[in-house]
Coordinates of C-alpha atoms and ligand atoms in Angstrom, one line a residue:
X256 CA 49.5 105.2 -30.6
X257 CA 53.5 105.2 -29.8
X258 CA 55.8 102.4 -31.6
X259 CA 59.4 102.9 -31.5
X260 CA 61.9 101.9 -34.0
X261 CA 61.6 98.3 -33.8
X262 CA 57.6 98.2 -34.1
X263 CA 57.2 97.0 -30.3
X264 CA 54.3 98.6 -28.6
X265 CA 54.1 98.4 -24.8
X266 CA 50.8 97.3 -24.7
X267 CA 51.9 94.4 -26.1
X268 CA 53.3 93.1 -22.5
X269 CA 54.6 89.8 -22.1
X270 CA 52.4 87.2 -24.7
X271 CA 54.3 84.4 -23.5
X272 CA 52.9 84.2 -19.7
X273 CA 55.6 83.5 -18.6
X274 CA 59.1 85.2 -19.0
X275 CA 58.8 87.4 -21.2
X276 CA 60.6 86.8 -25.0
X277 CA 60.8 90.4 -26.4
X278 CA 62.4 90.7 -29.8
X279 CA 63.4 93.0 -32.0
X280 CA 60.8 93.2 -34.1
X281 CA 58.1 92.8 -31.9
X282 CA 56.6 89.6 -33.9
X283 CA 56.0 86.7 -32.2
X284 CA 57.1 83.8 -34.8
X285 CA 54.4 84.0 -37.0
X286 CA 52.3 86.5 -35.4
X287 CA 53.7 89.4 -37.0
X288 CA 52.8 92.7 -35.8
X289 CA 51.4 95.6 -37.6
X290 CA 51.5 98.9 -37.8
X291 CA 49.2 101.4 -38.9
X292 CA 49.3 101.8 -42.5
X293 CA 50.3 105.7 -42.0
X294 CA 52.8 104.6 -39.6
X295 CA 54.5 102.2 -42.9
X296 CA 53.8 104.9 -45.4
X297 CA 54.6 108.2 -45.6
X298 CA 52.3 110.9 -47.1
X299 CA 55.2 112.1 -49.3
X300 CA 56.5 108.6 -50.4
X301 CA 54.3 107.2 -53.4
X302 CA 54.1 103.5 -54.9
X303 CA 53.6 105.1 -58.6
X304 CA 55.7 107.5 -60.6
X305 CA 53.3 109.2 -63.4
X306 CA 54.7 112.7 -64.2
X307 CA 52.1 115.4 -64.1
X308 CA 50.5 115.8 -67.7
X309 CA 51.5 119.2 -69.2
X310 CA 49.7 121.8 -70.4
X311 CA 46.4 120.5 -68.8
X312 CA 43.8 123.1 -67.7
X313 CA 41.6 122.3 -64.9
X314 CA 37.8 121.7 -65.1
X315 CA 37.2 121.4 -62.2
X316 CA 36.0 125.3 -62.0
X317 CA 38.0 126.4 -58.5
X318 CA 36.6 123.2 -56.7
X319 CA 40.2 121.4 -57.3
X320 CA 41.7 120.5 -54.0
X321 CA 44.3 123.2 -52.6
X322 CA 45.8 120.9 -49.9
X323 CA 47.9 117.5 -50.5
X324 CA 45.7 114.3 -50.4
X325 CA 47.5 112.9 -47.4
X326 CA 47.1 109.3 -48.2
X327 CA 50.1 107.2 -47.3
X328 CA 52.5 105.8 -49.9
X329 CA 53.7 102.8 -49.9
X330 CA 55.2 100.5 -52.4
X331 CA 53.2 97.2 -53.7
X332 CA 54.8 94.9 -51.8
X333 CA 54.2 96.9 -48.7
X334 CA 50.7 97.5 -49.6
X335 CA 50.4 93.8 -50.1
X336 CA 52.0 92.6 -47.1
X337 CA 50.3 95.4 -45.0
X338 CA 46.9 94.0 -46.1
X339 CA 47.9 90.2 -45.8
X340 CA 49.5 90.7 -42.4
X341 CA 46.2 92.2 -41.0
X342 CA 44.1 89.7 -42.7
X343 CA 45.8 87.2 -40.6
X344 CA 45.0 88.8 -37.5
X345 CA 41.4 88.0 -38.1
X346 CA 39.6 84.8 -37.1
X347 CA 37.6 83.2 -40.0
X348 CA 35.3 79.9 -40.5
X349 CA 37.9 78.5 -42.7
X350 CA 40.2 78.7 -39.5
X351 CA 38.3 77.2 -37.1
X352 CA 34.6 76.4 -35.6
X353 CA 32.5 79.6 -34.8
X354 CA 30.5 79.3 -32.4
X355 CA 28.2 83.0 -32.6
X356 CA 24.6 81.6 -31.7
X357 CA 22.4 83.2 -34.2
X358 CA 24.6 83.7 -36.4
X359 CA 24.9 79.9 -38.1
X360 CA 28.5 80.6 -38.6
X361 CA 28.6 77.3 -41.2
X362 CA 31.6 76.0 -43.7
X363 CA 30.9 77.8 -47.0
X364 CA 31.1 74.6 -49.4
X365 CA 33.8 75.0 -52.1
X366 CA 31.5 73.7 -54.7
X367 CA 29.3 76.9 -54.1
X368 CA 32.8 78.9 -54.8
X369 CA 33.0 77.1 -58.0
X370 CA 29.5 77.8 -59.0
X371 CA 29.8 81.4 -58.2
X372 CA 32.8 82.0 -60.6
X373 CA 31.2 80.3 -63.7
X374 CA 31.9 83.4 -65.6
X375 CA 28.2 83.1 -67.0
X376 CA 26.8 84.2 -63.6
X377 CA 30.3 86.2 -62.2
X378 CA 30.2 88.9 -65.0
X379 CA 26.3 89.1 -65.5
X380 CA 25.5 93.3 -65.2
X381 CA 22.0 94.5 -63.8
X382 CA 21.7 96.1 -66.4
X383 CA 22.0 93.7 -69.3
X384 CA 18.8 93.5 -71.7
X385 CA 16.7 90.6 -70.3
X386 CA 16.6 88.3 -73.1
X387 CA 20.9 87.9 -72.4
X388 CA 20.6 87.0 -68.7
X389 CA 17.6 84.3 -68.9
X390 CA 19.6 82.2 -67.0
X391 CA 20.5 84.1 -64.5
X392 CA 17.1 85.0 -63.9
X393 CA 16.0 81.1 -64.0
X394 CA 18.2 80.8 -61.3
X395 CA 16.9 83.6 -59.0
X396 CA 13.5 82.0 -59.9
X397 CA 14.6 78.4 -59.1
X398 CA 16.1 79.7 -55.2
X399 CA 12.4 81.6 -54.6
X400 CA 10.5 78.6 -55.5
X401 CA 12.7 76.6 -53.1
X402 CA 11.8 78.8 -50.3
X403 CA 8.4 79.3 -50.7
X404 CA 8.4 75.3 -51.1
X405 CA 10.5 75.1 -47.7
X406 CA 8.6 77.8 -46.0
X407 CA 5.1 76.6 -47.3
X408 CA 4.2 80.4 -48.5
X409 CA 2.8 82.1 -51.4
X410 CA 5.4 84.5 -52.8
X411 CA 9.0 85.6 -52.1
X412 CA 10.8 88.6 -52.3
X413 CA 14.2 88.3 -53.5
X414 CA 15.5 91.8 -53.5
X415 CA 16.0 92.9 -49.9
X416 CA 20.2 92.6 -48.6
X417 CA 20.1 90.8 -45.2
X418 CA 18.3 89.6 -42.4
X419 CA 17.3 93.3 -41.6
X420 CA 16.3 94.4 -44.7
X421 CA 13.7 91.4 -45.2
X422 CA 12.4 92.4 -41.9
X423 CA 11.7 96.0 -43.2
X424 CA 10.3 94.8 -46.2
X425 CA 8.3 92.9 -44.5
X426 CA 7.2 94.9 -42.1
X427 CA 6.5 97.9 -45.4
X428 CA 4.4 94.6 -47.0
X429 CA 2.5 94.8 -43.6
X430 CA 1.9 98.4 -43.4
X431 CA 0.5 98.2 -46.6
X432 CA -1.9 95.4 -46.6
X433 CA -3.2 97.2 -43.2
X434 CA -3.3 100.3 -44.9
X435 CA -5.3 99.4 -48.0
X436 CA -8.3 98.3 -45.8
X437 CA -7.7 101.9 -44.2
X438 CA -6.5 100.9 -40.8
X439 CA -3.4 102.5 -39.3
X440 CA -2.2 100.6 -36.5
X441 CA 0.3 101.8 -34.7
X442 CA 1.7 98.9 -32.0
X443 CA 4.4 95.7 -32.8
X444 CA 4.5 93.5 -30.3
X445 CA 8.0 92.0 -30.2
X446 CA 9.3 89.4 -27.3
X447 CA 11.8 90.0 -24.9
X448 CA 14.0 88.0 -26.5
X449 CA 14.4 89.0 -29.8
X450 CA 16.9 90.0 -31.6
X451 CA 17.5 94.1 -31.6
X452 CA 17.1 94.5 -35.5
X453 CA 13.2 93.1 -34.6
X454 CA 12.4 96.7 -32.1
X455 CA 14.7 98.5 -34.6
X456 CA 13.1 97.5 -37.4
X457 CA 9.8 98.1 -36.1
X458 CA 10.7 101.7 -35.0
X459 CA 12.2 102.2 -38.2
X460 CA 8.8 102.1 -40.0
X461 CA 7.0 104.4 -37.4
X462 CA 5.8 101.8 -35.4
X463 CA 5.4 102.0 -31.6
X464 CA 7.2 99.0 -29.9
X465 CA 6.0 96.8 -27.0
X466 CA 7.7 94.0 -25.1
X467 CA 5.8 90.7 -24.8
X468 CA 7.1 88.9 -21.4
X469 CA 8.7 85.3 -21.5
X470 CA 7.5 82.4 -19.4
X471 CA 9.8 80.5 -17.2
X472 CA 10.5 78.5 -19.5
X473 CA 11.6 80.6 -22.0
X474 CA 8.8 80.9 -24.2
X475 CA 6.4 83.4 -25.4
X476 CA 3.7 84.0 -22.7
X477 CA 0.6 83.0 -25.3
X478 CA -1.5 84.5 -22.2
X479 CA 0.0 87.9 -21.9
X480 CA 0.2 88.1 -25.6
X481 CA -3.7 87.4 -25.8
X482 CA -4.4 90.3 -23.4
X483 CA -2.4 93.1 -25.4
X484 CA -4.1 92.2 -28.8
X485 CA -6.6 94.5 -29.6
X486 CA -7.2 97.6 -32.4
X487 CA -4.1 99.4 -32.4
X488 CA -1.8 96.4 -32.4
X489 CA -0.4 95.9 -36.4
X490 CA 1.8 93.0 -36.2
X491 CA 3.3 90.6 -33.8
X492 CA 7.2 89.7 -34.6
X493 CA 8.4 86.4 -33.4
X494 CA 11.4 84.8 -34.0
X495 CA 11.0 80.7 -34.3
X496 CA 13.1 78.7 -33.0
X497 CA 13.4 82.0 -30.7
X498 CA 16.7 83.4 -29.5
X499 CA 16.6 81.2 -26.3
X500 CA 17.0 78.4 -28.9
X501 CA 13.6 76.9 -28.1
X502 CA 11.0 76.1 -30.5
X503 CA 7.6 78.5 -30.0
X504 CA 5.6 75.4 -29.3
X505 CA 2.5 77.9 -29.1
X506 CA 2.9 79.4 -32.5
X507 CA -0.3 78.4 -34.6
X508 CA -2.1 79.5 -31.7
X509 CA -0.3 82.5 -31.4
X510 CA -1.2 83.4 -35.1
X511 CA -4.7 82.4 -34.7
X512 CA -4.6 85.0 -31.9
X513 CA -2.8 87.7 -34.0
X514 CA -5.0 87.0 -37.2
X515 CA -8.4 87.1 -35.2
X516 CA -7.4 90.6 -33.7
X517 CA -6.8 92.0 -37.2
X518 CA -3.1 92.1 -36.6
X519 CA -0.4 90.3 -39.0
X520 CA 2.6 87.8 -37.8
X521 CA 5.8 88.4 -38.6
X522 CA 8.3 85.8 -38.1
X523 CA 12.3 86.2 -37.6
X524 CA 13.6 83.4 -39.8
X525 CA 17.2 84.0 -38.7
X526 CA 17.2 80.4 -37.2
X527 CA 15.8 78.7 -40.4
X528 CA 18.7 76.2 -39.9
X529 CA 16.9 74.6 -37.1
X530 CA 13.9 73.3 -38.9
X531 CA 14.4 73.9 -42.5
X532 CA 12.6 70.7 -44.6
X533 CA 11.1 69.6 -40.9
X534 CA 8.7 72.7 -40.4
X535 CA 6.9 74.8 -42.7
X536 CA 6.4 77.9 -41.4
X537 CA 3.1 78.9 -43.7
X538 CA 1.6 76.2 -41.9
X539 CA 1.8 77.7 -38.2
X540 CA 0.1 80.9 -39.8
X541 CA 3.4 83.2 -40.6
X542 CA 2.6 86.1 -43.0
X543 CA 6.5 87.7 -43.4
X544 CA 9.8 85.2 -42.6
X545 CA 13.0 86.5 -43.9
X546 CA 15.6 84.3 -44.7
X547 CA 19.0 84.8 -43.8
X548 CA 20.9 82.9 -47.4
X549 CA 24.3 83.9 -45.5
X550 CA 22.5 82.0 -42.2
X551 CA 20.8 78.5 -43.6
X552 CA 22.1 78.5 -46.8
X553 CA 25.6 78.7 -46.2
X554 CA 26.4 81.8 -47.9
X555 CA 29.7 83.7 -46.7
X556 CA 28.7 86.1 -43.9
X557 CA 32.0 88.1 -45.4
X558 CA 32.9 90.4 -43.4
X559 CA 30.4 93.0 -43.9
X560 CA 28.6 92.1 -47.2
X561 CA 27.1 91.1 -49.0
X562 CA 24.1 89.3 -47.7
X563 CA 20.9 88.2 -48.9
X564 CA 17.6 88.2 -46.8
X565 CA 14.9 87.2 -49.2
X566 CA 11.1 87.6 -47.8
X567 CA 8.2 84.9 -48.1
X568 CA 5.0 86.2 -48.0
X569 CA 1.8 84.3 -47.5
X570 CA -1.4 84.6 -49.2
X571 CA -2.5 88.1 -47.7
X572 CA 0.8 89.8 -48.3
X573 CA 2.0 88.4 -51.6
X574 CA 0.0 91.5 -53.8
X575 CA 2.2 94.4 -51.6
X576 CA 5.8 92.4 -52.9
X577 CA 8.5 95.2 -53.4
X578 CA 9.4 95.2 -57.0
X579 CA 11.3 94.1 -58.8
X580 CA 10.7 90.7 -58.6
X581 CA 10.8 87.5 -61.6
X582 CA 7.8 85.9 -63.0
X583 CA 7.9 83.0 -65.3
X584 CA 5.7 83.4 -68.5
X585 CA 5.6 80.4 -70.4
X586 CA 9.2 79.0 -71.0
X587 CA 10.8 82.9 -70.6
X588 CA 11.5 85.0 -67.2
X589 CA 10.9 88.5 -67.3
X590 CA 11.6 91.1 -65.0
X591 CA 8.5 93.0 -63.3
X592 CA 9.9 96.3 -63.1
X593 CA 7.1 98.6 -62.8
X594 CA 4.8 99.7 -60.2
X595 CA 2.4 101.5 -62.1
X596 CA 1.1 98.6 -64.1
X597 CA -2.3 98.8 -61.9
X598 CA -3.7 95.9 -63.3
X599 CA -0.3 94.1 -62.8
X600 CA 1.1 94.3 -59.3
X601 CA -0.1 97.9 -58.8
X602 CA -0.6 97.3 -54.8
X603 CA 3.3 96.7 -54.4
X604 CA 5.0 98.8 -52.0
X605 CA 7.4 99.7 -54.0
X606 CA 11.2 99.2 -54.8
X607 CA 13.6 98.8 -51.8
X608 CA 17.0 98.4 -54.1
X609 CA 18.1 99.4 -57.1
X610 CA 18.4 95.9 -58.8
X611 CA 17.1 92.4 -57.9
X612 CA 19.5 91.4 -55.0
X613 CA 23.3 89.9 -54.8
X614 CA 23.7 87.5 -57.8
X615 CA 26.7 85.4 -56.4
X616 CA 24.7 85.0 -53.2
X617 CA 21.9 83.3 -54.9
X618 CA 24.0 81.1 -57.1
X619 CA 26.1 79.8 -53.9
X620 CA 22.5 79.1 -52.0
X621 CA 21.1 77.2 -55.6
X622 CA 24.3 75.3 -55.0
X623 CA 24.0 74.4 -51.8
X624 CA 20.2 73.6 -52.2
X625 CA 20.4 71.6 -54.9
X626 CA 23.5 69.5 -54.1
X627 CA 21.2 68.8 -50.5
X628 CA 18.1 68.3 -52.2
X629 CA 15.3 68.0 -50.1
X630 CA 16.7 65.1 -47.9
X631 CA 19.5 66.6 -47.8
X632 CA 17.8 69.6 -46.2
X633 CA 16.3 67.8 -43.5
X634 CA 19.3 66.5 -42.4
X635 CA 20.8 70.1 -42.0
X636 CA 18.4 70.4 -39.8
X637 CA 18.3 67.5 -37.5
X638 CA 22.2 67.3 -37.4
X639 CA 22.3 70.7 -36.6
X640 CA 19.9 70.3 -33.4
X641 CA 21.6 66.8 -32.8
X642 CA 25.2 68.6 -32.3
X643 CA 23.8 71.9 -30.4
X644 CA 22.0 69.1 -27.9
X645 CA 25.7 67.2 -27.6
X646 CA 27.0 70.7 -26.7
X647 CA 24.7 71.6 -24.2
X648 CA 24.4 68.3 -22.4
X649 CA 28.5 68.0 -22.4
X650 CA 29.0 71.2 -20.8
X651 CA 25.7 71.4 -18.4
X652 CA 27.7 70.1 -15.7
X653 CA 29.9 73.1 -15.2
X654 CA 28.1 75.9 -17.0
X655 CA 24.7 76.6 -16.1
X656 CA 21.9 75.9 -18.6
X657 CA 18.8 77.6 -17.7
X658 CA 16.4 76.2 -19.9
X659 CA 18.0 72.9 -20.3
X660 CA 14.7 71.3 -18.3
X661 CA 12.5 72.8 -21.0
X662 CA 14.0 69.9 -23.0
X663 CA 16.3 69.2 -25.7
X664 CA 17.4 72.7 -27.3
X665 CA 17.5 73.2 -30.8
X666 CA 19.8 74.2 -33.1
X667 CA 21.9 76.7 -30.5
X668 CA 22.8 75.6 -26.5
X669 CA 22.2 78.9 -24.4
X670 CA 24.2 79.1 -20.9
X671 CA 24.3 81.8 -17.9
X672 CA 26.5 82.9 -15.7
X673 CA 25.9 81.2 -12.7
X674 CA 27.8 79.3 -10.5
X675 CA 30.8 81.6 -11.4
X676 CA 33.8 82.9 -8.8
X677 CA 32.9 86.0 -7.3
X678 CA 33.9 89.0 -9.9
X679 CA 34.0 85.9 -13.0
X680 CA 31.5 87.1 -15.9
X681 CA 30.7 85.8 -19.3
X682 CA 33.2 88.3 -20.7
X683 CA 36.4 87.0 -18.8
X684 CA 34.9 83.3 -20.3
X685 CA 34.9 84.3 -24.0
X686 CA 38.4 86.2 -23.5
X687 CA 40.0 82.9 -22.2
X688 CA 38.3 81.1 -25.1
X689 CA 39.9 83.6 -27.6
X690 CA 43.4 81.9 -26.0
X691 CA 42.1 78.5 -26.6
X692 CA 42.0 79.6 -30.4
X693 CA 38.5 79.8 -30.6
X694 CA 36.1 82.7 -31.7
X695 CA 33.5 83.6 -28.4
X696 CA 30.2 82.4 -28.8
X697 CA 27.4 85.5 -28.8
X698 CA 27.7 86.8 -25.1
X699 CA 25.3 88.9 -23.2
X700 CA 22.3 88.2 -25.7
X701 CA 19.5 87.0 -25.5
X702 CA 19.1 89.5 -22.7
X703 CA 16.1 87.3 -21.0
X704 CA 19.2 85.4 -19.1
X705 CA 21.8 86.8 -17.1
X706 CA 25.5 86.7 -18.8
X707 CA 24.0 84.6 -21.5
X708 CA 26.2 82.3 -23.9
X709 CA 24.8 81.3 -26.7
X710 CA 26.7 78.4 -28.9
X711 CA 25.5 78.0 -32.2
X712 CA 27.8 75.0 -33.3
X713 CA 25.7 74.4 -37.1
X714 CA 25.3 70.8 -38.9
X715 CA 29.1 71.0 -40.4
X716 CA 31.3 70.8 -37.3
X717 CA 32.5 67.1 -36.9
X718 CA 32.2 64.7 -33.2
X719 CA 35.9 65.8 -33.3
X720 CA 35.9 69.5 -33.7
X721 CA 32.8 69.5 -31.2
X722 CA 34.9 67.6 -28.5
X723 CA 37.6 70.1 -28.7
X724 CA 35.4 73.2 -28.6
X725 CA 33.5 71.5 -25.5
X726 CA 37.6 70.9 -24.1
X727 CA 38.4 74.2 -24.6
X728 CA 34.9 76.3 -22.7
X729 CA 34.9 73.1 -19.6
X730 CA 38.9 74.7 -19.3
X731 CA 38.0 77.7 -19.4
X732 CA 34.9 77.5 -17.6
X733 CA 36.9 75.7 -14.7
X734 CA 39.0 78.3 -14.3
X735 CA 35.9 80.7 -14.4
X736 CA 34.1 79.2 -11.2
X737 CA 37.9 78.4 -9.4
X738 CA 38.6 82.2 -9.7
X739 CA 42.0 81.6 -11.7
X740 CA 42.9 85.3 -11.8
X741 CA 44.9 84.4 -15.0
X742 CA 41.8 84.5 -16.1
X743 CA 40.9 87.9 -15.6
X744 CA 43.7 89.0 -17.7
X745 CA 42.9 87.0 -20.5
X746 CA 43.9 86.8 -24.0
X747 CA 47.5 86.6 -23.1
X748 CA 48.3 85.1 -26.6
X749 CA 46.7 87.3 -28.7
X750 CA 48.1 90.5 -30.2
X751 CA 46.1 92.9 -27.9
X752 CA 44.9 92.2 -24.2
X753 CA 41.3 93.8 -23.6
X754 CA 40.8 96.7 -25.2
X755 CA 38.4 99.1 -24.5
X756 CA 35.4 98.7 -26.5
X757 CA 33.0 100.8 -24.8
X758 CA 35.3 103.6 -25.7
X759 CA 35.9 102.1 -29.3
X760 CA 32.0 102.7 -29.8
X761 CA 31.1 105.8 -28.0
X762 CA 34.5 107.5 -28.9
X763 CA 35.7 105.9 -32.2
X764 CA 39.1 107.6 -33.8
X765 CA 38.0 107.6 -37.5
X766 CA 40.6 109.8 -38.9
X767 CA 44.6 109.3 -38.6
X768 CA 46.2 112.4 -38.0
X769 CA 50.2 113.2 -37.8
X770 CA 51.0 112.3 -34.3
X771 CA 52.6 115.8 -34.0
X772 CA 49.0 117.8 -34.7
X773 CA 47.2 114.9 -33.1
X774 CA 49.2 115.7 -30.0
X775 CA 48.9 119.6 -30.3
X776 CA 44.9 119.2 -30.3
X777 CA 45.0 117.4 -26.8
Ligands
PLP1183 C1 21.2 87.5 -37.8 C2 19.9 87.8 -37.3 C3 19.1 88.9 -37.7 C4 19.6 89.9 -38.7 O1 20.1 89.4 -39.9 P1 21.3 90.2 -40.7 O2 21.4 89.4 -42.0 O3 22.5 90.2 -39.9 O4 20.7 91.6 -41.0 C5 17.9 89.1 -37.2 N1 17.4 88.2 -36.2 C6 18.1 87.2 -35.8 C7 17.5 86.3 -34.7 C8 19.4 87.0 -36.3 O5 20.1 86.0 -35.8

């Protein structure tokens, strides 16, 4: 990457779109520009002056490093300012609505924050002696029994990290319940519309995966699905509402199906939101559901981490439970750690973490559940649909909606790319959003619909922040079907135009290296 003296990069082009306004600095106002942080510091500058100790000898046996560290140096307020500056850069929910379907991108409430910091649950260690943490431990008891109430299942697993995790320690909770009664299916059936971690998942365990087709209208083909099932099929997994944010109308007949063919149901609970306190999935015959806490219950999604994806498990599933998990005796909780007390939980599969999940992740969802309560629940639920529905019918008229004849949608609108100028695509849409100061909604998934959109808008976005979103993708969208070759060049007002991202992920440049020996490798 070459930036000269004053920071300016000529990638950076003309941000203003119209004559250009290049300064010295290359900032624009209060978009400041930043370098790398080995382009601020210098390997031979350092923040910290500790003078080597004397006399010291090494223990390090030979093994001590022979070659400087190379890390940059910089001074605190650099190192502050380098970090705040590229923290600015990002977008966040606290900046404005997201609209990733899937995702439920919702507010984090503040009073969850609050709850988090109580120092009580902020400081707790795993390993702490039991009788010290008994609160903490109500409290992960208190969030199970509120999804196993919600869900209408037997048991919950509160260990497992994420959405992806719960789906492996479901799909462990399946291989084991099959394998107990000494059958070793091989097949998951998963629909075309799922979400990757579903096949990925699946694989991950050893299973052979197999597509189940979609009807027109966007639903599991109950039909097709009958005709696959047979001996060698181990589990179906189903996401409800699925990805095309349509509810499986066919799902208690699709695990009578799966249950009188000897195979288990799975379901993808990523999309709780939509019918949490309104359906129960026990009762359409579920054995597994994750549940996203970062998703429904308005945990932070965070950048990375942490998550929480705890597991309900019905009836048939509940003795293979990873450990460790909390049982209530009497007015104590205590922590079932082992898995060789065989008359005790000896069937579960084991232990997928180290400890018993992400403590400030459950307190923020006990928050949030209890300052809902149950009504309050409900209401996520239908508002959630209510505003997804305002979205889809607002914007049906210049984007096309392919299963908007299905019905109302749920909680997400889904839109193709149809009707677009010739050469338009769903990409050049969500880089003409990122101009209108808006996050792009989940593009190119679910793959059952050509250039698909997909606009999650959740419960806690206002008529007002709706109307604007709906302003900014008609605009944009417009411009799409005109042809507005602007458009193709779009964002013009962010810090970088397109970049490159195939290379990004097939080719990414991990490691800085002096420009100079960088430049010699070439
Ligand atoms: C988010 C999501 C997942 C995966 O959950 P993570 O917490 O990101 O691992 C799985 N399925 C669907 C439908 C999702 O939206």
């Amino acid at each position: 990457m070459s930036v000269n003296a004053s920071g300016w990069r000529p990638e950076m082009g003309d941000a203003s779109g119209g004559g250009a306004v290049e300064t010295f600095t290359g900032n624009r106002a209060l978009m400041l520009e930043e370098p790398l942080i080995f382009e601020i510091g210098g390997t031979a500058r350092t923040g910290v002056d500790i003078d080597v100790p004397a006399g010291g000898a090494s223990r390090l046996g030979g093994l001590e490093r022979s070659r400087p560290i190379g890390l940059p140096g910089l001074t605190e307020p650099e190192a502050v300012r380098h970090y705040t500056r590229l923290s600015r850069q990002n977008y966040a929910i606290d900046l404005g609505l997201f609209p990733l379907g899937s995702c439920t991108m919702k507010h984090n409430p503040r009073l969850n924050e609050r709850m988090a910091r109580l120092p009580g649950f902020a400081d707790i260690h795993p390993l702490q002696p039991v009788d010290t943490v008994q609160g903490g431990l109500a409290l992960i008891h208190l969030v199970g029994e509120w999804l196993v109430k919600l869900t209408g299942m037997t048991a919950v697993a509160m260990s497992p990290k994420a959405g992806a995790h719960g789906e492996l320690c479901g799909l462990l909770a399946i291989r084991s319940a099959l394998e107990a009664r000494g059958d070793a299916r091989r097949v998951i059936l998963v629909p075309e519309s799922a979400h990757g971690t579903n096949p990925a998942t699946a694989a991950f365990c050893g299973y052979a995966v197999e597509n189940i087709p979609a009807t027109a209208e966007g639903r599991v083909d109950l039909a097709a699905l009958q005709a696959r099932l047979g001996p060698d099929v181990a589990a179906v997994m189903i996401t409800n509402p699925n990805t095309c944010g349509l509810f499986e109308r066919d799902m208690k007949a699709i695990s009578d199906a799966v249950h009188a063919a000897g195979a288990l149901v799975y379901c993808d609970g990523a999309n709780f939101n939509a019918i949490v306190g309104r359906v129960r999935p026990g009762d359409l015959g579920v054995d597994a559901m994750h549940i996203n806490l970062h998703k429904t219950f308005s945990t932070p999604h965070g950048g990375g981490g942490p998550g929480a994806g705890p597991v309900v498990l019905s009836a048939a599933l509940a003795p293979y439970a990873p450990l460790p998990f909390i049982e209530r005796q009497g007015d104590r909780f205590v922590l079932i750690e082992e898995e060789t007390a065989e008359d005790h939980h000896g069937d579960s599969f084991g232990r997928m973490v180290a400890f018993h999940g992400q403590m400030g992740m459950f307190v923020r969802a006990a928050a949030y559940m209890l300052s809902h309560g149950a009504d309050g629940l409900r209401q996520v639920a239908e508002d959630a649909v209510l505003n997804a529905n305002y979205v889809l019918r607002s914007l049906e008229d210049v984007l096309d909606a392919p299963f908007a004849a299905s019905g109302p949608c749920m909680h997400e609108a889904l839109f193709s790319d149809e009707g677009m100028a010739e050469g338009f695509t769903t990409l050049d849409i969500a880089k003409g959003l990122i101009d209108e100061g808006f996050h792009p909604m989940t593009m190119y998934f679910p793959l059952v619909v050509h250039g698909a959109m997909l606009v999650e808008p959740t419960e806690t976005e206002s008529k007002a922040a709706l109307d604007q979103f709906i302003g900014a993708l008609r605009s944009v969208a417009n411009r799409a079907r005109q042809g507005d070759p602007a458009l193709k060049g779009a964002p013009h007002l962010a810090p970088r135009r397109r970049l490159d991202e195939t290379a990004a992920a097939r080719k990414p440049v991990l490691v800085w290296r002096e420009p100079e020996v960088a430049e010699a490798a070439e």
